[in-house]
C-alpha cells in the first residue's frame, strides 16, 4: 500500500513539472535540455503567461509531498528527462 502511495505522489509531482521543463527547453534557441538549469525553469515558472496550462501550485505541492526542495526536484526532473532527450525531441537542433 505504501508503495502505491509513493508512486501516486511521484507521478503527481512530476506530471506538471515535466511539462514545464519541456516547454522551457522548447523555447530555447538550441532546444537542448543538456544546458537547462533549474533556476531557468524557476524563472519561467514565475511567468504566468508562459506554459499557462501548467498548474504551478501542483508543481509546488508535488515537491512538498515528496519532501524535496523545489529546486532539487526541478533538477531531478531535468536529469531524468536528459536520459530520454533524443526520444522526446529535447536533444537540440
CSV table of C-alpha atoms in Angstrom, one decimal:
chain,number,residue,atom,x,y,z
A,1,UNK,CA,0.0,0.0,0.0
A,2,UNK,CA,2.8,2.5,0.9
A,3,UNK,CA,4.5,1.7,-2.4
A,4,UNK,CA,1.3,2.6,-4.3
A,5,UNK,CA,1.1,5.9,-2.3
A,6,UNK,CA,4.7,6.8,-3.1
A,7,UNK,CA,4.1,6.0,-6.8
A,8,UNK,CA,1.0,8.2,-6.9
A,9,UNK,CA,2.8,11.1,-5.1
A,10,UNK,CA,5.7,10.7,-7.5
A,11,UNK,CA,3.5,10.8,-10.6
A,12,UNK,CA,1.7,13.8,-9.3
A,13,UNK,CA,4.9,15.5,-8.5
A,14,UNK,CA,6.5,15.1,-11.9
A,15,UNK,CA,3.4,15.4,-14.2
A,16,UNK,CA,3.0,19.2,-14.4
A,17,UNK,CA,6.7,19.8,-13.8
A,18,UNK,CA,7.8,17.7,-16.8
A,19,UNK,CA,5.5,19.8,-19.0
A,20,UNK,CA,7.1,23.0,-17.6
A,21,UNK,CA,10.6,21.6,-18.2
A,22,UNK,CA,9.7,20.5,-21.7
A,23,UNK,CA,8.2,23.9,-22.6
A,24,UNK,CA,11.3,25.6,-21.1
A,25,UNK,CA,13.6,23.6,-23.4
A,26,UNK,CA,11.4,24.2,-26.5
A,27,UNK,CA,11.7,28.0,-26.2
A,28,UNK,CA,15.5,27.9,-26.0
A,29,UNK,CA,17.3,28.7,-29.2
A,30,UNK,CA,19.2,25.4,-29.1
A,31,UNK,CA,16.2,23.3,-27.9
A,32,UNK,CA,18.7,21.3,-25.8
A,33,UNK,CA,17.9,20.1,-22.3
A,34,UNK,CA,21.5,19.5,-21.6
A,35,UNK,CA,22.1,23.2,-21.0
A,36,UNK,CA,19.0,23.7,-18.9
A,37,UNK,CA,19.3,24.7,-15.3
A,38,UNK,CA,16.7,24.5,-12.5
A,39,UNK,CA,17.0,28.3,-12.0
A,40,UNK,CA,15.9,28.8,-15.6
A,41,UNK,CA,12.8,26.7,-15.0
A,42,UNK,CA,12.0,28.6,-11.8
A,43,UNK,CA,12.3,31.9,-13.7
A,44,UNK,CA,9.8,30.6,-16.3
A,45,UNK,CA,7.6,29.3,-13.6
A,46,UNK,CA,7.1,32.8,-12.3
A,47,UNK,CA,5.8,34.0,-15.7
A,48,UNK,CA,2.2,33.1,-15.6
A,49,UNK,CA,1.8,33.6,-19.3
A,50,UNK,CA,4.5,31.0,-20.0
A,51,UNK,CA,3.1,27.5,-20.4
A,52,UNK,CA,-0.1,28.8,-18.8
A,53,UNK,CA,-1.6,25.3,-18.8
A,54,UNK,CA,0.9,24.2,-16.2
A,55,UNK,CA,-0.6,24.3,-12.7
A,56,UNK,CA,2.2,25.9,-10.7
A,57,UNK,CA,0.5,25.0,-7.4
A,58,UNK,CA,0.7,21.3,-8.3
A,59,UNK,CA,4.4,21.7,-9.0
A,60,UNK,CA,5.0,23.2,-5.6
A,61,UNK,CA,2.7,20.8,-3.7
A,62,UNK,CA,4.2,17.8,-5.5
A,63,UNK,CA,7.7,18.7,-4.3
A,64,UNK,CA,6.4,19.2,-0.8
A,65,UNK,CA,4.6,15.9,-0.8
A,66,UNK,CA,7.8,14.1,-1.7
A,67,UNK,CA,9.7,16.1,0.9
A,68,UNK,CA,12.1,17.5,-1.6
A,69,UNK,CA,13.3,21.1,-2.1
A,70,UNK,CA,11.7,22.6,-5.2
A,71,UNK,CA,15.0,23.5,-6.9
A,72,UNK,CA,16.3,20.0,-6.3
A,73,UNK,CA,13.0,18.5,-7.6
A,74,UNK,CA,13.3,20.5,-10.7
A,75,UNK,CA,16.9,19.4,-11.1
A,76,UNK,CA,15.9,15.8,-10.6
A,77,UNK,CA,13.3,16.0,-13.3
A,78,UNK,CA,15.7,17.7,-15.7
A,79,UNK,CA,18.2,14.9,-15.2
A,80,UNK,CA,15.6,12.3,-15.7
A,81,UNK,CA,14.4,13.9,-19.0
A,82,UNK,CA,18.0,14.2,-20.2
A,83,UNK,CA,18.2,10.4,-20.4
A,84,UNK,CA,15.4,10.4,-22.9
A,85,UNK,CA,16.2,13.7,-24.6
A,86,UNK,CA,16.6,12.3,-28.1
A,87,UNK,CA,13.3,10.4,-27.9
A,88,UNK,CA,11.5,13.4,-26.5
A,89,UNK,CA,12.9,15.9,-29.1
A,90,UNK,CA,14.9,17.7,-26.4
A,91,UNK,CA,18.4,16.9,-27.6
A,92,UNK,CA,18.9,20.1,-29.6
A,93,UNK,CA,18.7,21.2,-33.2
